[in-house]
Each structure stands twice: as structure tokens, then as C-alpha cells.
């Protein structure tokens, strides 16, 4: 493999791993904030336990995502110095803002929320988790602004071979950025809901004594998932239109149609324009089918919950069949998210900044052996972090709402003196 191929593969590995962490983090954060708000309003212990149980899963995933995110930022300078030279002043501006939002504001608020448990007034503490949610989604917005520039480079001028911001408003309102954000927000909420439903179903299969706890969790997850599936599907079709803009022939047309399309694009931008490889054609149908499936599943679940589908009077074999189905489909939304990333990023090749800078021009001048070494090392690191993340989440999820780490002394025990100090 060439230096370009190895560099692309390494960044693809980094970006996809990071995004899989992010999508679950963004999906769980608003749900945790909702549970804590109910606790602050009602003062009921069950809502506190719901907040702590799902909150500790969120924290584990957040921490792992930060590590991979740092590696991804590092790679812009390591393997794509040409991109930074040409578009660093435009592409780097939203990423720098995202760093300030994510690593300074979001992490600060999250740290105060974690260590302020029972030490802060409950309304101040609840405000902190909502600030975490707000800054998390602000971070997502700035990342999509940066990525939207790569898809459709607007709001800039090129002077002496360097891109500079000319219209900041156009950069912020880029349809490629706004459309992607509108799609990815419900996708994240849908992913978080799928994970929650899977965990609840696992406990029901095991005959959990905490039936009320997981029924409450299930109801919230199903409502959020049903609404999120609706918007994810709607904005997904809209986003596909943004990305293709009449290029559907490139994904499934005949050889003659693809050749005509290629000639048209070369006339606009020069040789080697946007033409997705044949192997990526599976991604869109898979996303379309999966979105429809989850829409049906969550609306079906919503109907069954209204009809008390998990009541013991229902046939046991039917309940257990669907519970197993929900458990085994937990990884599926992550596969679908990866397909969306493939359509958005691979389909843009060979451009890194569409129509202005190719990946061959953007790659750094390293030796192939150097890039291969970093690819192997980073790949092992990411695989280890992913395995550790899922092992920790699975361990905490299996434990259930007992011996909770969040809000305790660190090993699952409550702190009586802090409990007394924290009561209003």
C-alpha cells in the first residue's frame, strides 16, 4: 500500500472509532439529564438511581472517546500537513472552537457534575448536567462546520495558495454542515435508546428483581427512540440529497451512465472527481432498511408498552423472543453509523477539500514504513480502548442499580455523612 493509502486507512480507523464513542455519548447525555431533572423536581429515590446508573455508563464512554479524539486531532498534523497548509485557517478555526468548547467547558462542567454529587445544591447540580449536554452538542455543531467545509468549501477565498475565511456566516450556515447536524442528532438519540432497550431487555431475560427500575428506563428509551427514528429517517433522506446533488447515478447507474456522470464532473472540477467505488453502494440501502426497521420497532414497542406487552400475562416465549432480539441488535446502530460515515467521506474521494485540494496533495511526505508503524500502534490502541469500553459498560450494566459507583465513595458504597449534608 502507498503512503496515501496507509494514511487514509489510519485516519478512517481513527475517525470511525472516535465517532462510535461520540454517537453513544451524545445519545445518553440528554436522557441522563432528563432523569436528573425528574429527581430534582420529585425528590424520589428511583429517579436518583436512574440518573446514577445511566450516568456512569455515559461517563465511561465519554472518557474513552476523549482519548481517541485526541489521537484524531493529532493526525491532522501528523499525516495531513498539506490540508493544514492549504486550509488550516478555515478548517482549523471551527476545530479550535470545538476544542475550547469540548475540553474546557464540557469537561469542566462534567467534572463538577461528577465530583459535586451530594456536595452541591440539587438545582445547581442539575444545571451542570444540562450544561454538559449543551456544550456537547455545541461541539458536534463545530465539528460538522469543519466537515461541511470539506464537503462544500464555502465562505472563503484563496490567496497565495492558502484558504482564508471570507464569509464566516456562510461557513456556519453551510447546508452540508446544518443538514448533517440535523441528521446526526436524532441518530445519536436513537443509538442511545437502542442501547438502553437492549440493557433493559437483558435484565428482563435474567429475571431481574428491579422490574420497576428497568420498566421506567424502558419507557423513556422507547419514547425517545420512536421520536428520534422519525427525524433520523426524514433528515437522512434530506442529507443524502445534499451529498449527492444529482449524483445518484454514481451509486447505482449503468456503466454508460457512470461514464457520462464522470465526464460531467471532470468538466466542472478536473480529472478524478466524486465517484464512489462500487463496493460502497451497499451502504445506502442498508441505512435505508435499518432506519425503517428501527422506526417500526420503536413504534411497535411504544404500542406494546401502552398495551402492557411486558406484563406476565403475555406468552413467555413471545416476550423472551423479542427481549433476545433487542439484546442482539445493540451493535447494529453502530454498523449503520459507520455506513453513513462511508457514504459521506469515501464518496468525496479523491478530494479532501471538494474541488480544491486532493488527498494526494494533502498527505504528508512520510515513508510508508513510518505510516504503517503508526497505523499498527494506533490500531492496537483503539481496539484495546473499544474492548475496554464495552467491557466496563457491560460490567456496570449487568450489575444493575446496585453498588453504583457514581455518587458514591468510588467503590460503590454510599457516603452517609455526605448524604446528610446534601439533603435539602
Short mmCIF file of C-alpha atoms in Angstrom, two decimals:
data_model
loop_
_atom_site.label_atom_id
_atom_site.label_comp_id
_atom_site.label_asym_id
_atom_site.label_seq_id
_atom_site.Cartn_x
_atom_site.Cartn_y
_atom_site.Cartn_z
CA UNK A 1 0.00 0.00 0.00
CA UNK A 2 1.16 3.55 -0.76
CA UNK A 3 1.73 6.27 1.83
CA UNK A 4 -1.57 7.83 0.73
CA UNK A 5 -3.49 4.57 1.17
CA UNK A 6 -1.96 3.91 4.59
CA UNK A 7 -2.63 7.48 5.75
CA UNK A 8 -6.23 7.30 4.59
CA UNK A 9 -6.71 3.94 6.27
CA UNK A 10 -5.28 5.20 9.55
CA UNK A 11 -7.46 8.29 9.61
CA UNK A 12 -10.51 6.23 8.64
CA UNK A 13 -9.79 3.89 11.54
CA UNK A 14 -9.33 6.78 13.96
CA UNK A 15 -12.37 8.75 12.85
CA UNK A 16 -14.70 5.76 12.80
CA UNK A 17 -13.64 4.56 16.26
CA UNK A 18 -13.98 8.06 17.69
CA UNK A 19 -17.38 8.58 16.14
CA UNK A 20 -18.70 5.31 17.56
CA UNK A 21 -17.86 6.59 21.05
CA UNK A 22 -19.32 10.03 20.33
CA UNK A 23 -22.64 8.80 18.98
CA UNK A 24 -23.43 6.92 22.21
CA UNK A 25 -22.19 9.78 24.40
CA UNK A 26 -24.44 12.30 22.64
CA UNK A 27 -27.33 9.85 22.80
CA UNK A 28 -27.14 9.15 26.54
CA UNK A 29 -26.38 12.67 27.81
CA UNK A 30 -29.88 14.21 27.35
CA UNK A 31 -31.53 11.11 28.80
CA UNK A 32 -29.34 11.27 31.92
CA UNK A 33 -30.16 14.97 32.24
CA UNK A 34 -33.86 14.17 31.95
CA UNK A 35 -33.66 11.60 34.74
CA UNK A 36 -31.80 14.04 37.00
CA UNK A 37 -34.35 16.78 36.32
CA UNK A 38 -37.12 14.43 37.42
CA UNK A 39 -35.13 13.63 40.53
CA UNK A 40 -34.63 17.34 41.29
CA UNK A 41 -38.36 18.01 40.85
CA UNK A 42 -39.80 14.97 42.64
CA UNK A 43 -37.05 14.04 45.08
CA UNK A 44 -37.85 10.35 44.52
CA UNK A 45 -35.01 7.91 45.12
CA UNK A 46 -35.81 5.86 41.99
CA UNK A 47 -35.04 8.86 39.78
CA UNK A 48 -31.74 9.37 41.58
CA UNK A 49 -30.82 5.72 40.94
CA UNK A 50 -31.83 6.07 37.28
CA UNK A 51 -29.55 9.10 36.94
CA UNK A 52 -26.61 7.40 38.61
CA UNK A 53 -26.98 4.09 36.77
CA UNK A 54 -27.20 5.50 33.24
CA UNK A 55 -24.88 8.37 34.13
CA UNK A 56 -21.98 6.07 34.97
CA UNK A 57 -22.33 4.29 31.62
CA UNK A 58 -22.24 7.69 29.95
CA UNK A 59 -19.07 8.71 31.82
CA UNK A 60 -17.18 5.55 30.87
CA UNK A 61 -17.99 6.02 27.18
CA UNK A 62 -17.15 9.73 27.34
CA UNK A 63 -13.71 9.09 28.82
CA UNK A 64 -12.78 6.53 26.17
CA UNK A 65 -13.98 8.82 23.39
CA UNK A 66 -11.76 11.65 24.64
CA UNK A 67 -8.63 9.52 24.27
CA UNK A 68 -9.44 8.55 20.68
CA UNK A 69 -10.44 12.13 19.90
CA UNK A 70 -7.03 13.39 20.99
CA UNK A 71 -5.39 10.89 18.63
CA UNK A 72 -7.59 12.07 15.76
CA UNK A 73 -6.66 15.73 16.28
CA UNK A 74 -3.01 14.70 16.39
CA UNK A 75 -3.25 13.06 13.00
CA UNK A 76 -4.19 16.24 11.15
CA UNK A 77 -0.66 17.49 11.67
CA UNK A 78 0.96 14.06 11.51
CA UNK A 79 -0.38 12.74 8.20
CA UNK A 80 -2.26 15.61 6.55
CA UNK A 81 0.09 18.59 6.68
CA UNK A 82 -0.98 19.60 3.15
CA UNK A 83 -4.55 20.11 4.39
CA UNK A 84 -3.33 22.26 7.26
CA UNK A 85 -1.10 24.30 4.96
CA UNK A 86 -3.88 24.98 2.47
CA UNK A 87 -6.99 25.21 4.66
CA UNK A 88 -5.73 25.40 8.23
CA UNK A 89 -7.04 28.95 8.71
CA UNK A 90 -10.56 27.90 7.63
CA UNK A 91 -10.77 24.24 8.59
CA UNK A 92 -8.83 24.76 11.81
CA UNK A 93 -10.98 27.64 13.12
CA UNK A 94 -14.12 25.57 13.92
CA UNK A 95 -11.97 22.71 15.22
CA UNK A 96 -10.17 25.10 17.58
CA UNK A 97 -13.54 26.40 18.77
CA UNK A 98 -14.74 22.84 19.27
CA UNK A 99 -11.64 22.10 21.34
CA UNK A 100 -12.32 25.07 23.57
CA UNK A 101 -15.97 24.03 23.96
CA UNK A 102 -15.29 20.31 24.45
CA UNK A 103 -12.11 20.20 26.50
CA UNK A 104 -12.56 23.34 28.56
CA UNK A 105 -16.28 23.90 29.03
CA UNK A 106 -17.80 20.46 28.60
CA UNK A 107 -15.13 18.60 30.56
CA UNK A 108 -15.17 21.24 33.29
CA UNK A 109 -18.94 21.03 33.71
CA UNK A 110 -18.78 17.23 33.62
CA UNK A 111 -16.05 17.13 36.26
CA UNK A 112 -18.07 19.43 38.53
CA UNK A 113 -21.12 17.21 38.00
CA UNK A 114 -19.22 14.01 38.83
CA UNK A 115 -17.41 15.27 41.92
CA UNK A 116 -20.17 17.62 43.04
CA UNK A 117 -22.56 14.77 43.68
CA UNK A 118 -24.29 15.45 47.03
CA UNK A 119 -21.89 18.34 47.65
CA UNK A 120 -23.80 20.89 45.55
CA UNK A 121 -27.33 22.17 45.75
CA UNK A 122 -29.51 19.81 43.70
CA UNK A 123 -30.62 22.56 41.32
CA UNK A 124 -27.05 23.71 40.72
CA UNK A 125 -26.07 20.08 40.19
CA UNK A 126 -28.91 19.56 37.71
CA UNK A 127 -27.93 22.72 35.84
CA UNK A 128 -24.42 21.33 35.42
CA UNK A 129 -25.58 18.21 33.58
CA UNK A 130 -27.70 20.31 31.22
CA UNK A 131 -24.64 22.50 30.57
CA UNK A 132 -22.76 19.30 29.71
CA UNK A 133 -25.48 18.40 27.20
CA UNK A 134 -25.47 21.90 25.70
CA UNK A 135 -21.70 22.06 25.26
CA UNK A 136 -21.59 18.51 23.90
CA UNK A 137 -23.99 19.38 21.11
CA UNK A 138 -22.18 22.67 20.51
CA UNK A 139 -19.04 20.61 20.00
CA UNK A 140 -20.89 18.45 17.48
CA UNK A 141 -22.00 21.59 15.64
CA UNK A 142 -18.45 22.92 15.28
CA UNK A 143 -17.18 19.55 14.09
CA UNK A 144 -19.87 19.44 11.41
CA UNK A 145 -18.99 23.02 10.37
CA UNK A 146 -15.40 21.86 9.80
CA UNK A 147 -16.52 18.74 7.95
CA UNK A 148 -19.09 20.69 5.95
CA UNK A 149 -16.29 22.89 4.63
CA UNK A 150 -14.53 19.80 3.29
CA UNK A 151 -17.75 18.67 1.59
CA UNK A 152 -18.69 22.10 0.19
CA UNK A 153 -15.96 24.73 0.68
CA UNK A 154 -17.89 27.97 1.13
CA UNK A 155 -17.17 31.25 2.91
CA UNK A 156 -13.51 31.53 1.93
CA UNK A 157 -11.08 32.94 -0.62
CA UNK A 158 -7.76 31.51 -1.77
CA UNK A 159 -4.82 33.93 -1.60
CA UNK A 160 -1.29 32.84 -2.44
CA UNK A 161 -2.35 29.20 -2.35
CA UNK A 162 -3.85 29.49 1.16
CA UNK A 163 -7.58 29.48 2.01
CA UNK A 164 -8.78 32.24 4.31
CA UNK A 165 -12.22 32.91 5.81
CA UNK A 166 -14.13 35.45 3.76
CA UNK A 167 -17.71 34.96 4.97
CA UNK A 168 -18.00 33.43 8.45
CA UNK A 169 -21.79 33.38 8.24
CA UNK A 170 -21.69 31.25 5.09
CA UNK A 171 -19.30 28.86 6.82
CA UNK A 172 -21.68 28.46 9.78
CA UNK A 173 -24.82 28.05 7.67
CA UNK A 174 -23.31 25.67 5.13
CA UNK A 175 -26.12 23.22 4.16
CA UNK A 176 -23.59 20.38 4.31
CA UNK A 177 -22.97 21.20 7.99
CA UNK A 178 -26.52 22.06 9.07
CA UNK A 179 -28.05 19.11 7.22
CA UNK A 180 -25.54 16.68 8.72
CA UNK A 181 -26.17 18.01 12.24
CA UNK A 182 -29.95 17.70 11.86
CA UNK A 183 -29.46 14.08 10.86
CA UNK A 184 -26.82 13.07 13.38
CA UNK A 185 -28.62 14.44 16.47
CA UNK A 186 -31.62 12.06 16.19
CA UNK A 187 -29.24 9.26 15.12
CA UNK A 188 -27.34 9.70 18.39
CA UNK A 189 -30.56 9.70 20.43
CA UNK A 190 -31.74 6.60 18.55
CA UNK A 191 -28.45 4.82 19.27
CA UNK A 192 -28.65 5.65 22.97
CA UNK A 193 -32.23 4.36 23.04
CA UNK A 194 -31.27 1.09 21.34
CA UNK A 195 -28.52 0.51 23.91
CA UNK A 196 -30.89 1.27 26.78
CA UNK A 197 -33.60 -1.05 25.44
CA UNK A 198 -31.00 -3.80 24.99
CA UNK A 199 -29.74 -3.47 28.56
CA UNK A 200 -33.28 -3.41 29.98
CA UNK A 201 -34.21 -6.47 27.92
CA UNK A 202 -31.13 -8.33 29.17
CA UNK A 203 -32.23 -7.76 32.76
CA UNK A 204 -35.78 -8.87 31.98
CA UNK A 205 -34.39 -12.07 30.44
CA UNK A 206 -32.42 -12.71 33.62
CA UNK A 207 -35.50 -12.23 35.79
CA UNK A 208 -34.32 -9.03 37.44
CA UNK A 209 -35.88 -8.12 40.78
CA UNK A 210 -35.61 -4.44 39.72
CA UNK A 211 -38.58 -4.67 37.36
CA UNK A 212 -39.90 -1.18 38.13
CA UNK A 213 -36.45 0.39 37.62
CA UNK A 214 -35.94 -1.09 34.18
CA UNK A 215 -39.55 -0.54 33.12
CA UNK A 216 -39.11 3.15 33.86
CA UNK A 217 -35.87 3.15 31.84
CA UNK A 218 -37.55 1.25 29.02
CA UNK A 219 -40.46 3.67 28.77
CA UNK A 220 -38.15 6.68 28.42
CA UNK A 221 -35.91 4.89 25.91
CA UNK A 222 -38.86 3.81 23.76
CA UNK A 223 -40.41 7.28 23.59
CA UNK A 224 -37.05 8.90 22.77
CA UNK A 225 -36.27 6.17 20.23
CA UNK A 226 -39.61 6.48 18.44
CA UNK A 227 -39.29 10.24 18.04
CA UNK A 228 -35.59 10.01 17.12
CA UNK A 229 -36.20 7.32 14.48
CA UNK A 230 -38.76 9.55 12.76
CA UNK A 231 -36.39 12.52 12.47
CA UNK A 232 -33.36 10.35 11.67
CA UNK A 233 -35.15 8.86 8.66
CA UNK A 234 -36.53 12.20 7.44
CA UNK A 235 -33.25 14.10 7.73
CA UNK A 236 -31.33 11.08 6.45
CA UNK A 237 -33.09 11.28 3.07
CA UNK A 238 -32.56 15.03 3.03
CA UNK A 239 -28.88 14.66 3.87
CA UNK A 240 -28.42 12.09 1.11
CA UNK A 241 -29.74 14.70 -1.28
CA UNK A 242 -27.19 17.22 -0.01
CA UNK A 243 -24.36 14.77 -0.52
CA UNK A 244 -25.30 13.51 -3.96
CA UNK A 245 -26.96 16.55 -5.60
CA UNK A 246 -27.99 14.56 -8.63
CA UNK A 247 -25.13 12.07 -8.32
CA UNK A 248 -27.37 9.09 -7.62
CA UNK A 249 -26.18 7.58 -10.91
CA UNK A 250 -22.74 7.25 -9.35
CA UNK A 251 -24.16 4.94 -6.71
CA UNK A 252 -26.21 2.62 -8.87
CA UNK A 253 -26.30 3.62 -12.54
CA UNK A 254 -25.17 1.61 -15.53
CA UNK A 255 -21.60 1.72 -16.80
CA UNK A 256 -22.57 4.20 -19.53
CA UNK A 257 -24.41 6.46 -17.07
CA UNK A 258 -21.48 6.39 -14.68
CA UNK A 259 -19.11 7.31 -17.51
CA UNK A 260 -21.31 10.24 -18.55
CA UNK A 261 -21.51 11.41 -14.96
CA UNK A 262 -17.73 11.17 -14.61
CA UNK A 263 -17.21 13.23 -17.77
CA UNK A 264 -19.60 15.90 -16.46
CA UNK A 265 -17.80 16.12 -13.13
CA UNK A 266 -14.38 16.25 -14.76
CA UNK A 267 -15.56 19.18 -16.87
CA UNK A 268 -16.51 21.02 -13.68
CA UNK A 269 -13.59 20.19 -11.38
CA UNK A 270 -10.97 18.34 -13.40
CA UNK A 271 -9.96 14.67 -13.60
CA UNK A 272 -10.79 12.27 -10.81
CA UNK A 273 -13.91 13.81 -9.31
CA UNK A 274 -16.58 12.43 -6.93
CA UNK A 275 -17.28 8.86 -7.99
CA UNK A 276 -17.90 6.39 -5.15
CA UNK A 277 -16.34 2.96 -5.60
CA UNK A 278 -18.75 0.15 -6.40
CA UNK A 279 -18.26 -1.56 -3.03
CA UNK A 280 -19.80 1.40 -1.18
CA UNK A 281 -23.13 1.03 -2.99
CA UNK A 282 -24.35 -1.33 -0.23
CA UNK A 283 -24.20 1.38 2.44
CA UNK A 284 -27.21 3.47 1.44
CA UNK A 285 -29.73 0.58 1.08
CA UNK A 286 -28.51 -0.82 4.40
CA UNK A 287 -29.07 2.54 6.11
CA UNK A 288 -32.48 2.92 4.49
CA UNK A 289 -33.63 -0.55 5.55
CA UNK A 290 -32.21 -0.15 9.06
CA UNK A 291 -33.87 3.23 9.58
CA UNK A 292 -37.24 1.81 8.54
CA UNK A 293 -36.71 -1.22 10.77
CA UNK A 294 -35.94 0.87 13.83
CA UNK A 295 -38.91 3.11 13.12
CA UNK A 296 -41.19 0.07 13.07
CA UNK A 297 -39.51 -1.49 16.10
CA UNK A 298 -39.78 1.59 18.31
CA UNK A 299 -43.32 2.49 17.29
CA UNK A 300 -44.25 -1.15 17.80
CA UNK A 301 -42.64 -1.07 21.23
CA UNK A 302 -44.50 2.13 22.04
CA UNK A 303 -47.78 0.44 21.15
CA UNK A 304 -46.91 -2.69 23.12
CA UNK A 305 -45.93 -0.67 26.18
CA UNK A 306 -49.30 1.03 26.08
CA UNK A 307 -50.85 -2.42 25.89
CA UNK A 308 -48.63 -3.74 28.72
CA UNK A 309 -46.60 -6.01 26.46
CA UNK A 310 -44.20 -6.88 29.27
CA UNK A 311 -46.99 -7.97 31.54
CA UNK A 312 -46.67 -11.55 32.82
CA UNK A 313 -49.98 -12.49 31.24
CA UNK A 314 -48.34 -12.37 27.80
CA UNK A 315 -46.90 -15.63 26.40
CA UNK A 316 -43.44 -16.13 27.89
CA UNK A 317 -41.91 -17.38 24.64
CA UNK A 318 -43.04 -14.24 22.81
CA UNK A 319 -41.63 -11.90 25.45
CA UNK A 320 -38.33 -13.75 25.55
CA UNK A 321 -38.04 -13.80 21.75
CA UNK A 322 -38.32 -10.03 21.49
CA UNK A 323 -36.13 -9.43 24.51
CA UNK A 324 -33.37 -11.51 22.90
CA UNK A 325 -33.89 -9.61 19.66
CA UNK A 326 -33.37 -6.26 21.43
CA UNK A 327 -30.22 -7.54 23.15
CA UNK A 328 -28.64 -8.90 19.98
CA UNK A 329 -29.38 -5.78 17.92
CA UNK A 330 -27.49 -3.45 20.27
CA UNK A 331 -24.39 -3.33 17.98
CA UNK A 332 -26.43 -2.72 14.83
CA UNK A 333 -26.87 1.09 15.03
CA UNK A 334 -23.08 1.42 15.25
CA UNK A 335 -22.78 -0.54 11.98
CA UNK A 336 -25.32 1.77 10.37
CA UNK A 337 -23.47 4.86 11.64
CA UNK A 338 -20.25 3.53 10.09
CA UNK A 339 -22.10 3.14 6.76
CA UNK A 340 -23.20 6.78 6.92
CA UNK A 341 -19.60 7.81 7.50
CA UNK A 342 -18.51 5.79 4.46
CA UNK A 343 -21.06 7.46 2.20
CA UNK A 344 -20.11 10.92 3.40
CA UNK A 345 -16.32 10.55 3.40
CA UNK A 346 -15.30 7.84 0.91
CA UNK A 347 -17.69 9.18 -1.70
CA UNK A 348 -15.86 12.53 -1.71
CA UNK A 349 -12.61 10.98 -2.84
CA UNK A 350 -10.19 11.86 -4.33
CA UNK A 351 -10.91 15.29 -2.84
CA UNK A 352 -10.18 16.21 0.75
CA UNK A 353 -11.49 19.76 0.14
CA UNK A 354 -14.02 19.17 -2.59
CA UNK A 355 -12.91 20.61 -5.92
CA UNK A 356 -9.90 22.42 -4.41
CA UNK A 357 -7.47 20.01 -2.73
CA UNK A 358 -6.99 16.29 -3.36
CA UNK A 359 -5.96 13.76 -0.76
CA UNK A 360 -2.75 13.16 -2.73
CA UNK A 361 -1.89 16.86 -2.33
CA UNK A 362 -2.87 16.91 1.35
CA UNK A 363 -0.92 13.87 2.61
CA UNK A 364 2.36 14.37 4.47
CA UNK A 365 5.63 13.19 2.93
CA UNK A 366 6.41 10.28 5.27
CA UNK A 367 7.92 6.93 4.43
CA UNK A 368 5.45 4.06 4.03
CA UNK A 369 7.12 2.14 6.87
CA UNK A 370 6.63 5.06 9.27
CA UNK A 371 2.93 5.35 8.46
CA UNK A 372 2.47 1.58 8.69
CA UNK A 373 4.09 1.54 12.14
CA UNK A 374 1.80 4.31 13.41
CA UNK A 375 -1.20 2.54 11.83
CA UNK A 376 -0.44 -0.68 13.69
CA UNK A 377 0.20 1.11 17.01
CA UNK A 378 -2.89 3.29 16.79
CA UNK A 379 -4.98 0.34 15.63
CA UNK A 380 -3.94 -1.72 18.65
CA UNK A 381 -4.62 1.25 20.95
CA UNK A 382 -8.10 1.84 19.53
CA UNK A 383 -9.01 -1.84 19.61
CA UNK A 384 -7.90 -2.02 23.25
CA UNK A 385 -9.90 1.09 24.17
CA UNK A 386 -13.01 -0.19 22.37
CA UNK A 387 -12.77 -3.58 24.11
CA UNK A 388 -12.20 -1.89 27.47
CA UNK A 389 -15.10 0.48 26.90
CA UNK A 390 -17.58 -2.27 26.13
CA UNK A 391 -16.27 -4.48 28.93
CA UNK A 392 -16.69 -1.71 31.50
CA UNK A 393 -20.13 -0.74 30.20
CA UNK A 394 -21.24 -4.38 30.14
CA UNK A 395 -19.94 -4.94 33.68
CA UNK A 396 -21.71 -1.87 35.06
CA UNK A 397 -24.87 -2.67 33.09
CA UNK A 398 -25.00 -6.27 34.36
CA UNK A 399 -24.55 -5.09 37.94
CA UNK A 400 -27.80 -3.13 37.71
CA UNK A 401 -28.83 -0.29 40.02
CA UNK A 402 -26.87 -1.70 42.98
CA UNK A 403 -23.44 -0.70 44.30
CA UNK A 404 -23.46 2.31 42.00
CA UNK A 405 -20.08 3.97 41.56
CA UNK A 406 -21.31 7.42 40.53
CA UNK A 407 -22.22 9.46 43.60
CA UNK A 408 -20.50 7.03 46.00
CA UNK A 409 -17.06 6.77 47.59
CA UNK A 410 -15.66 5.30 44.36
CA UNK A 411 -16.22 1.61 45.04
CA UNK A 412 -20.00 1.54 45.18
CA UNK A 413 -20.59 2.46 48.83
CA UNK A 414 -22.70 5.41 49.84
CA UNK A 415 -21.20 8.16 51.97
CA UNK A 416 -23.67 8.65 54.84
CA UNK A 417 -22.20 11.93 56.06
CA UNK A 418 -22.36 13.41 52.56
CA UNK A 419 -25.90 12.17 52.12
CA UNK A 420 -26.93 14.08 55.21
CA UNK A 421 -25.05 17.18 54.10
CA UNK A 422 -26.60 17.08 50.64
CA UNK A 423 -30.26 16.82 51.67
CA UNK A 424 -32.36 19.97 51.19
#
